[in-house]
Short mmCIF file of C-alpha atoms in Angstrom, two decimals:
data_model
loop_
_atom_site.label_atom_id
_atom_site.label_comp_id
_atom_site.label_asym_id
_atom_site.label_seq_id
_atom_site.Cartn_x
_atom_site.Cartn_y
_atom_site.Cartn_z
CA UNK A 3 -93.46 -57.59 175.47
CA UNK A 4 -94.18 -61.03 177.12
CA UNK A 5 -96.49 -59.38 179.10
CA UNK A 6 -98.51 -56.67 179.58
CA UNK A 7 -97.02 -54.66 182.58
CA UNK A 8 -98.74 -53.93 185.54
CA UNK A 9 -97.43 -50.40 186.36
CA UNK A 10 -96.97 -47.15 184.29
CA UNK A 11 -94.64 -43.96 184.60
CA UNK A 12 -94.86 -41.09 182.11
CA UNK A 13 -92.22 -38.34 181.29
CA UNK A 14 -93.88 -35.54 179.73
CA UNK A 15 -97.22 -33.08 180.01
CA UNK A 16 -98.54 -34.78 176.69
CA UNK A 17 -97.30 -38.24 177.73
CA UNK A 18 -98.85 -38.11 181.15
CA UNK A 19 -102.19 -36.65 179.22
CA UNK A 20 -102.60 -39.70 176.94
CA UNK A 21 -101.82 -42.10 179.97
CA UNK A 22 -105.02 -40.72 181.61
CA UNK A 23 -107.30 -40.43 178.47
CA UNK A 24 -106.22 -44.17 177.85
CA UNK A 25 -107.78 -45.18 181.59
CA UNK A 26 -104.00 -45.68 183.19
CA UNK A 27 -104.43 -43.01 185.78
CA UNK A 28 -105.04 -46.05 188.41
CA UNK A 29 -101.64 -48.03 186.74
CA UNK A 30 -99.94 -44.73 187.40
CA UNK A 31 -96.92 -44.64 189.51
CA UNK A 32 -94.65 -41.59 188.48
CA UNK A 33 -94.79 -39.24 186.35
CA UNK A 34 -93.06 -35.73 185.87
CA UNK A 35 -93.85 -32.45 188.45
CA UNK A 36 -94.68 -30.34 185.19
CA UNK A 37 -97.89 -32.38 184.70
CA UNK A 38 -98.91 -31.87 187.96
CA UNK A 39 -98.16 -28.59 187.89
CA UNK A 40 -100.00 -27.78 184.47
CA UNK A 41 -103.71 -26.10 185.36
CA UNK A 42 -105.44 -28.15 182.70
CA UNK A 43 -108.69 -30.08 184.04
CA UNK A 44 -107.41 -33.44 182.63
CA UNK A 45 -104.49 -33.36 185.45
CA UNK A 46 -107.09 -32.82 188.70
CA UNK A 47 -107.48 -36.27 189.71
CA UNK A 48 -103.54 -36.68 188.98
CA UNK A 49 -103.30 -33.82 191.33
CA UNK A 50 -105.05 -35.42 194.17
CA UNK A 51 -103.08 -38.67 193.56
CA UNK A 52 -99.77 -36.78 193.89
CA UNK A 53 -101.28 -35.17 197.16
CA UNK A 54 -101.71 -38.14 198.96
CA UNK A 55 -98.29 -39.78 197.37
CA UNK A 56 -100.28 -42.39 195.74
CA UNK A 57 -97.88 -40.91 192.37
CA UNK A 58 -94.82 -39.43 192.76
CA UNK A 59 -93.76 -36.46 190.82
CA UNK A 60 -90.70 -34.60 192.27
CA UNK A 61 -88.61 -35.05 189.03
CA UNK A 62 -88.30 -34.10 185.27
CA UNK A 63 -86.65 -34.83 181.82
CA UNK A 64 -84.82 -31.43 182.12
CA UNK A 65 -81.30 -31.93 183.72
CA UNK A 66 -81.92 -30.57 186.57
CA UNK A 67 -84.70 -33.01 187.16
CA UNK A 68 -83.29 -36.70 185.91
CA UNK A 69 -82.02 -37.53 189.10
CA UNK A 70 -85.36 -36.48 191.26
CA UNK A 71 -87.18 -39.35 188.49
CA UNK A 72 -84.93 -42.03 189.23
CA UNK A 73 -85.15 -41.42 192.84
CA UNK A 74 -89.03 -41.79 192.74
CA UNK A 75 -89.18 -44.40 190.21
CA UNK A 76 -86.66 -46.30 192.73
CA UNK A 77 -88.82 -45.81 195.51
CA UNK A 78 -91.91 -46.87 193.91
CA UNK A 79 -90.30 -50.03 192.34
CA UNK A 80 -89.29 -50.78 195.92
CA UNK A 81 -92.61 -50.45 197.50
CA UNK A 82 -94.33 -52.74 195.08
CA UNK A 83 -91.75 -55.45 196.01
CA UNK A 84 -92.40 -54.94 199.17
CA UNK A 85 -95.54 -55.78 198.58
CA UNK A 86 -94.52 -58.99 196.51
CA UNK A 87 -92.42 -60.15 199.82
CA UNK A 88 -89.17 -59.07 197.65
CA UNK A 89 -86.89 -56.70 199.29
CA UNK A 90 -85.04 -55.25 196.80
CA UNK A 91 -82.14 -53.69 198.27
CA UNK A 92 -81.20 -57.07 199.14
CA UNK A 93 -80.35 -58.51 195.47
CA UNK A 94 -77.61 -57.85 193.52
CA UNK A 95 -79.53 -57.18 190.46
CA UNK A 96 -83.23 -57.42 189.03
CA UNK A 97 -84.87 -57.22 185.91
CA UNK A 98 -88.07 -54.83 186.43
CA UNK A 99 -90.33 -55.89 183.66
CA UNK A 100 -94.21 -55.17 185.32
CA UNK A 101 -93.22 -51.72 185.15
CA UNK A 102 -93.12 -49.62 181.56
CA UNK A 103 -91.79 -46.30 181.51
CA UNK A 104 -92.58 -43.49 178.79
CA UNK A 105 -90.26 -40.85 178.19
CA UNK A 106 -89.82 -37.46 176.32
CA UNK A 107 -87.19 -34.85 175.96
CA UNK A 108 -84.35 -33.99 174.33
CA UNK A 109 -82.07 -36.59 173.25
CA UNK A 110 -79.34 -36.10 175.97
CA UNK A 111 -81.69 -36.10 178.79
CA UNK A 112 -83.69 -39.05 178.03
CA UNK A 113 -80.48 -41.17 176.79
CA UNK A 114 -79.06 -40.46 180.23
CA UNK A 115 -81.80 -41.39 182.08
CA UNK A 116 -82.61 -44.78 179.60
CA UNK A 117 -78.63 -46.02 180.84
CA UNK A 118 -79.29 -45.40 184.13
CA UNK A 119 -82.81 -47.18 184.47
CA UNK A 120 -81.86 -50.18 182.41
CA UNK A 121 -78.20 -50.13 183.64
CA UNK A 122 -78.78 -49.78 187.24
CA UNK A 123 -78.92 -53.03 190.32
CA UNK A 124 -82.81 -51.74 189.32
CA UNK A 125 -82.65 -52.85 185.53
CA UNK A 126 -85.82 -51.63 184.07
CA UNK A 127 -86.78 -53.21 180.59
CA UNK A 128 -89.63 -51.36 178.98
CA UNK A 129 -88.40 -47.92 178.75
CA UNK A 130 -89.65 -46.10 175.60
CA UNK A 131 -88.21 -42.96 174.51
CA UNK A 132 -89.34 -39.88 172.01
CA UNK A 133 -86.84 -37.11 171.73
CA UNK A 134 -89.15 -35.84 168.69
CA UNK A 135 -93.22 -36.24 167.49
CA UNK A 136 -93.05 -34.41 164.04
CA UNK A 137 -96.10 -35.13 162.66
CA UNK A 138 -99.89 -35.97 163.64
CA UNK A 139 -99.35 -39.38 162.11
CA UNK A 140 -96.32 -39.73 164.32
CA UNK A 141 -98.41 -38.78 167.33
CA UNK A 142 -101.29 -41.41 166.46
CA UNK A 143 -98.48 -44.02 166.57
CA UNK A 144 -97.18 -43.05 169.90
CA UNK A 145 -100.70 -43.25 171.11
CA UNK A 146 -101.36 -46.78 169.51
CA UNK A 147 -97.79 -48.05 170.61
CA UNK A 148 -98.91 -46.95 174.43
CA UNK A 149 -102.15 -48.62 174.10
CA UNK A 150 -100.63 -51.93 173.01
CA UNK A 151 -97.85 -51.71 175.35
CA UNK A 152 -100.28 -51.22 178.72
CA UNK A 153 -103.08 -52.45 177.75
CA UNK A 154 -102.39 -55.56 174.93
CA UNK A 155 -105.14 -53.86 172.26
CA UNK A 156 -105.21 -50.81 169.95
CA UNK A 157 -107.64 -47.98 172.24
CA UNK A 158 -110.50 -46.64 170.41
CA UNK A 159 -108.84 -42.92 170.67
CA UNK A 160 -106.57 -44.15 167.96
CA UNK A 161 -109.15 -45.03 165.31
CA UNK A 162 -110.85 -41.90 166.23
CA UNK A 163 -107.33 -39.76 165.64
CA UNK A 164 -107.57 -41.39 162.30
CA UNK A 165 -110.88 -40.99 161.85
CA UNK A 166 -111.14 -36.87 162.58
CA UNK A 167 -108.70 -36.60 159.79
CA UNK A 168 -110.75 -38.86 157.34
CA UNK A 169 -113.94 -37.26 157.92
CA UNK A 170 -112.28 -33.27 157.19
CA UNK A 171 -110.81 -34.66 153.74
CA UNK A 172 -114.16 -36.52 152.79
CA UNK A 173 -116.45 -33.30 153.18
CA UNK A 174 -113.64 -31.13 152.05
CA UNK A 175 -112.78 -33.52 148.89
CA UNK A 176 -116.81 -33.71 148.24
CA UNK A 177 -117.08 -29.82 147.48
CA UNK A 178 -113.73 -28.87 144.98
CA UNK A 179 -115.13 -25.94 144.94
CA UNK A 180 -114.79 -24.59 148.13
CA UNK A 181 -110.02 -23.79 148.13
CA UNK A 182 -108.05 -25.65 150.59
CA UNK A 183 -107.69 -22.84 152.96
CA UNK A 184 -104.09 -21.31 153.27
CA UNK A 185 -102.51 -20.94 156.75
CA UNK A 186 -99.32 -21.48 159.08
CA UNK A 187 -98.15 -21.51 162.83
CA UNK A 188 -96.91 -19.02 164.42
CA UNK A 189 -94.47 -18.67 167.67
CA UNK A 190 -91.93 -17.13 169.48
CA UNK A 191 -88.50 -17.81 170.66
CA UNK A 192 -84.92 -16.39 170.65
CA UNK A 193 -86.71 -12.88 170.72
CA UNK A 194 -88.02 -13.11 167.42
CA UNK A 195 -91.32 -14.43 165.73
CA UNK A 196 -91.28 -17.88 164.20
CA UNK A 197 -93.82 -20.15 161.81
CA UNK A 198 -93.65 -23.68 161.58
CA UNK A 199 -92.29 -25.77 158.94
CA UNK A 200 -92.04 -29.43 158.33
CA UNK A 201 -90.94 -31.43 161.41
CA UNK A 202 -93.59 -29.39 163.46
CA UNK A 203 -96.26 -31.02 164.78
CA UNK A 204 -98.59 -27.87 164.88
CA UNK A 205 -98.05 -27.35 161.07
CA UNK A 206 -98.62 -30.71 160.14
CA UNK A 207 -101.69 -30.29 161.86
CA UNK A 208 -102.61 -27.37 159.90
CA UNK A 209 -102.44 -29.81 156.75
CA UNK A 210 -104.49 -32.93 158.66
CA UNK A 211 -106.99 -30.06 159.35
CA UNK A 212 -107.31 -30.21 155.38
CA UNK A 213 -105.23 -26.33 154.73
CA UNK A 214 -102.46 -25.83 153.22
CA UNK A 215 -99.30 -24.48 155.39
CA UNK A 216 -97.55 -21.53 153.59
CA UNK A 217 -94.55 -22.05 155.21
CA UNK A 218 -93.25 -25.34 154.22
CA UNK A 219 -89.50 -24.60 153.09
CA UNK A 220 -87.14 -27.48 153.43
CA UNK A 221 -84.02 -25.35 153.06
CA UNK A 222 -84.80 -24.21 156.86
CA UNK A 223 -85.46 -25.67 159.97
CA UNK A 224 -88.92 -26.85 161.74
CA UNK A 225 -89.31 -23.10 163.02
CA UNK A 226 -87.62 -20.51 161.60
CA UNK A 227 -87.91 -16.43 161.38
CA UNK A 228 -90.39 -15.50 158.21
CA UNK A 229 -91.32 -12.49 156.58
CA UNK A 230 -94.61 -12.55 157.69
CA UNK A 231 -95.74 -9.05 156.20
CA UNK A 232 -94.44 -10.69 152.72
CA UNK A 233 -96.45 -14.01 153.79
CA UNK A 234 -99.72 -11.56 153.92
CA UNK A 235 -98.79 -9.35 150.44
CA UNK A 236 -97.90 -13.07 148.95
CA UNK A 237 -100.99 -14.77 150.16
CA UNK A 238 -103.47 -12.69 151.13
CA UNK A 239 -105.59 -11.37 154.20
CA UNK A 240 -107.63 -14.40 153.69
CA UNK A 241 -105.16 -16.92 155.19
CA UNK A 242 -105.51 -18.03 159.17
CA UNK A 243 -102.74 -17.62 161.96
CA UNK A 244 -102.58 -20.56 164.47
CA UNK A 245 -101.05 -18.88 167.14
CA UNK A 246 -98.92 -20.63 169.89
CA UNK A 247 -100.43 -20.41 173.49
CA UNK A 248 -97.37 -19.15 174.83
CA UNK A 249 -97.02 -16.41 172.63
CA UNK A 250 -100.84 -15.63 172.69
CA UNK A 251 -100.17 -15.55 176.91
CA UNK A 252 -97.49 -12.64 176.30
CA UNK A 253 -98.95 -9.25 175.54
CA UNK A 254 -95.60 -8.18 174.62
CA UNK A 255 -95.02 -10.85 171.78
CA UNK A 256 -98.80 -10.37 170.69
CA UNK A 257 -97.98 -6.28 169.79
CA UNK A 258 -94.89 -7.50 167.72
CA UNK A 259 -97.15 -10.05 166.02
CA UNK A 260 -99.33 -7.17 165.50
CA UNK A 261 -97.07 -5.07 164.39
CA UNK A 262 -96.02 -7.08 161.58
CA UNK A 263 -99.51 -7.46 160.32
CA UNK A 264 -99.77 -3.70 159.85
CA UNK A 265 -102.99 -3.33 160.89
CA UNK A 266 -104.90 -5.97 158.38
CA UNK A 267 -107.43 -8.39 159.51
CA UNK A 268 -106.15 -11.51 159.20
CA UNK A 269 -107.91 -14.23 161.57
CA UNK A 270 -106.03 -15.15 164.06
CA UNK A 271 -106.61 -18.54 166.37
CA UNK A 272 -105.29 -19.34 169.90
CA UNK A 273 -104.20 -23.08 170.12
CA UNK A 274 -104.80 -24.75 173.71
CA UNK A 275 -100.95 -25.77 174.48
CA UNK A 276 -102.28 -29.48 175.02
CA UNK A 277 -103.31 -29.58 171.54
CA UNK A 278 -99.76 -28.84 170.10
CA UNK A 279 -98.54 -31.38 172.70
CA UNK A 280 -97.61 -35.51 172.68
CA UNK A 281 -101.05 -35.92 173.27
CA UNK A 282 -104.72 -37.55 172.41
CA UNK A 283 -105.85 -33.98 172.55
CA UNK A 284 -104.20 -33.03 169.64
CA UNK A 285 -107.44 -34.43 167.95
CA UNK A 286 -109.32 -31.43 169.49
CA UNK A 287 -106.64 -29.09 167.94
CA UNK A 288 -106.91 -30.28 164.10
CA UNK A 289 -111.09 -30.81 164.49
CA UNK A 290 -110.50 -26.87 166.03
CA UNK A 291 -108.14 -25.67 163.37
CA UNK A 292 -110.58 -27.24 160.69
CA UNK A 293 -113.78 -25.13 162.21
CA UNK A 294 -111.44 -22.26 161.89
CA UNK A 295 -110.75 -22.51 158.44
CA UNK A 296 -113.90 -24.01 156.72
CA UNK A 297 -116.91 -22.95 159.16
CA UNK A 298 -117.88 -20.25 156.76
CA UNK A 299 -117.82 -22.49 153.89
CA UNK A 300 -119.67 -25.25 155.83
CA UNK A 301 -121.79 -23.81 158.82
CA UNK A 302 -123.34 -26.70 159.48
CA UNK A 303 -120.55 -29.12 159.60
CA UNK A 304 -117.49 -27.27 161.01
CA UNK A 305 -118.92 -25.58 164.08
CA UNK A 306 -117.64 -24.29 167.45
CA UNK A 307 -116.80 -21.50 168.99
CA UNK A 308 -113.29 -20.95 167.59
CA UNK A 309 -111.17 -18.77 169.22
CA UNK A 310 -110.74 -16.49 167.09
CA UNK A 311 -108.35 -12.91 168.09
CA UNK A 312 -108.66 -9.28 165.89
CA UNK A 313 -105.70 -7.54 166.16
CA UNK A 314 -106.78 -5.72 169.26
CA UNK A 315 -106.25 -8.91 171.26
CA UNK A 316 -106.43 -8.22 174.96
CA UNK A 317 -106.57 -11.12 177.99
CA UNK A 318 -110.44 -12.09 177.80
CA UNK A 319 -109.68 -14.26 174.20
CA UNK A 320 -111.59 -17.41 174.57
CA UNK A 321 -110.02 -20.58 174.37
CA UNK A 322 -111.57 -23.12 172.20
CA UNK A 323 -114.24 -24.81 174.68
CA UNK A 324 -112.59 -28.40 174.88
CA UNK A 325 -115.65 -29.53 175.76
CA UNK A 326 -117.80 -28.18 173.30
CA UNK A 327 -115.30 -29.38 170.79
CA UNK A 328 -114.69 -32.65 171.78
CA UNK A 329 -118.21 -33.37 171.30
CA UNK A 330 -118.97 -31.87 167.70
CA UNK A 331 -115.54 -33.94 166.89
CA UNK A 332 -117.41 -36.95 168.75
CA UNK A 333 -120.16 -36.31 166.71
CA UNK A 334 -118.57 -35.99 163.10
CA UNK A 335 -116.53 -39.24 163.75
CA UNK A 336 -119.38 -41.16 164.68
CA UNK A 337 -121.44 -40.07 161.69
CA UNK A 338 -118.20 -40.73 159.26
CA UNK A 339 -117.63 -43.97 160.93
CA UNK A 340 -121.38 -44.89 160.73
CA UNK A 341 -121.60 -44.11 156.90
CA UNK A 342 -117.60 -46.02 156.22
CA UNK A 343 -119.33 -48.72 157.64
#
């Protein structure tokens, strides 16, 4: 870009998260009503900007919600002519280039909305698109292409992204004798269970978190339907479930995940849906799913209070404190930084 623009809008829960943990929340114009509707603590002062129309967020990238985006992206772009002394209704055509626009969805929905932003009188030209993040080093670029684009320099949160990951393999890779820990995702859709496989962000995660996902099979697609009672006979009680917050919210999908571990006690861990998201806070998710798997073999290293669920999982789980974890992950990176150095 020539130059850095002077106004943001973000498509997406995870998009809109990384916007504010990268200090844009002021830059903010519009973003999408799901993020203002998520109850997360990182979207309150978003909230209170939407209240008092300082952001607009009627829209989304579903169908049903392109044409509510453009409308508020319009009506912002307007306003800050205004304030220019340009009124644009009155040109025939104008390139918008102080404004950058970050989108995700599927590829139909955020193709349609790219031709009409950059086709329209309106003719927006930094519109950047993900239909797919499919790994955690995918994500890290996102986050480093966002901080270059709005603010001209590489953010710190991408060197500590990096950084998380280095710091699991160093203490794991300084002990072989403590296994790479076996695990895999687990979710629900269509009516039936699914684990991850490659292409899924939360099981790459599980291997950036330094274990070994059991469910890697490149004949199928990035979730699929698994024998998990033949996963457990295969692999053992020993190997950790990273459960999907959705299905962990559903009682009903919990008793058939249940059900097909028979009754064994397997450890099972509740991922906080921003973690398995287009988001900086997917950090807190691999630094979480390490603690899960290695605490016992390093107490002193990998500790938190993981959110661990027994098979009699009823609605007072605990989520991973975000808090709490941020700052033993703030902690580990600044010692393995301090000792790289």
């Amino acid at each position: 870009f020539e130059q850095i623009p002077d106004r943001i809008v973000t498509i997406g829960t995870g998009l809109t998260a990384t916007a504010i943990e990268l200090d844009l929340l002021d830059r903010m114009i519009v973003c999408d009503r799901y993020s203002v509707l998520d109850n997360h603590s990182i979207f309150n002062d978003l909230r209170n900007k939407v209240g008092s129309e300082q952001i607009l967020a009627s829209g989304s990238a579903y169908s049903t919600g392109l044409e509510s985006v453009k409308v508020d992206i319009w009506r912002m772009t307007e306003d800050l002519y205004l304030e220019k002394g340009i009124d644009v209704k009155g040109v025939d055509r104008l390139d918008v280039e102080d404004i950058a626009i970050f989108i995700t969805g599927t590829p139909t929905n955020i193709n349609q909305l790219y031709e009409d932003l950059s086709e329209s009188k309106l003719s927006y030209k930094h519109i950047l698109r993900w239909d797919t993040i499919d790994s955690y080093d995918s994500l890290i670029e996102m986050v480093r292409t966002m901080s270059l684009v709005m603010k001209g320099e590489v953010d710190p949160h991408v060197d500590e992204m990096e950084s998380i990951v280095d710091y699991i393999d160093t203490i794991l890779s300084g002990n072989p004798g403590v296994n790479r820990r076996e695990a895999f995702y687990v979710t629900y859709s269509g009516g039936e269970l699914k684990v991850g496989n490659f292409g899924s962000l939360a099981n790459s995660m599980i291997e950036a978190a330094g274990g070994i996902s059991i469910t890697n099979d490149a004949s199928m697609s990035k979730t699929y339907a698994a024998n998990i009672p033949k996963l457990i006979e295969d692999h053992g009680t020993d190997v950790v479930i990273f459960v999907d917050d959705v299905l962990a919210s559903n009682e009903s999908s919990m008793d058939t995940l249940r059900k097909s571990l028979g009754g064994q006690d397997v450890k099972l861990v509740r991922l906080d849906p921003l973690w398995n998201n287009y988001c900086i806070e997917s950090m807190n998710g691999v630094w979480a799913m390490a603690c899960a798997m290695y605490s016992d073999a390093y107490p002193d290293v990998f500790v938190g209070d993981v959110p661990v669920m027994s098979n009699d999982y009823d609605d007072d789980v605990v989520l991973f404190a975000v808090a709490g974890i941020l700052g033993a992950a703030m902690i580990a990176v600044l010692a393995y930084l301090y000792f790289r150095s």
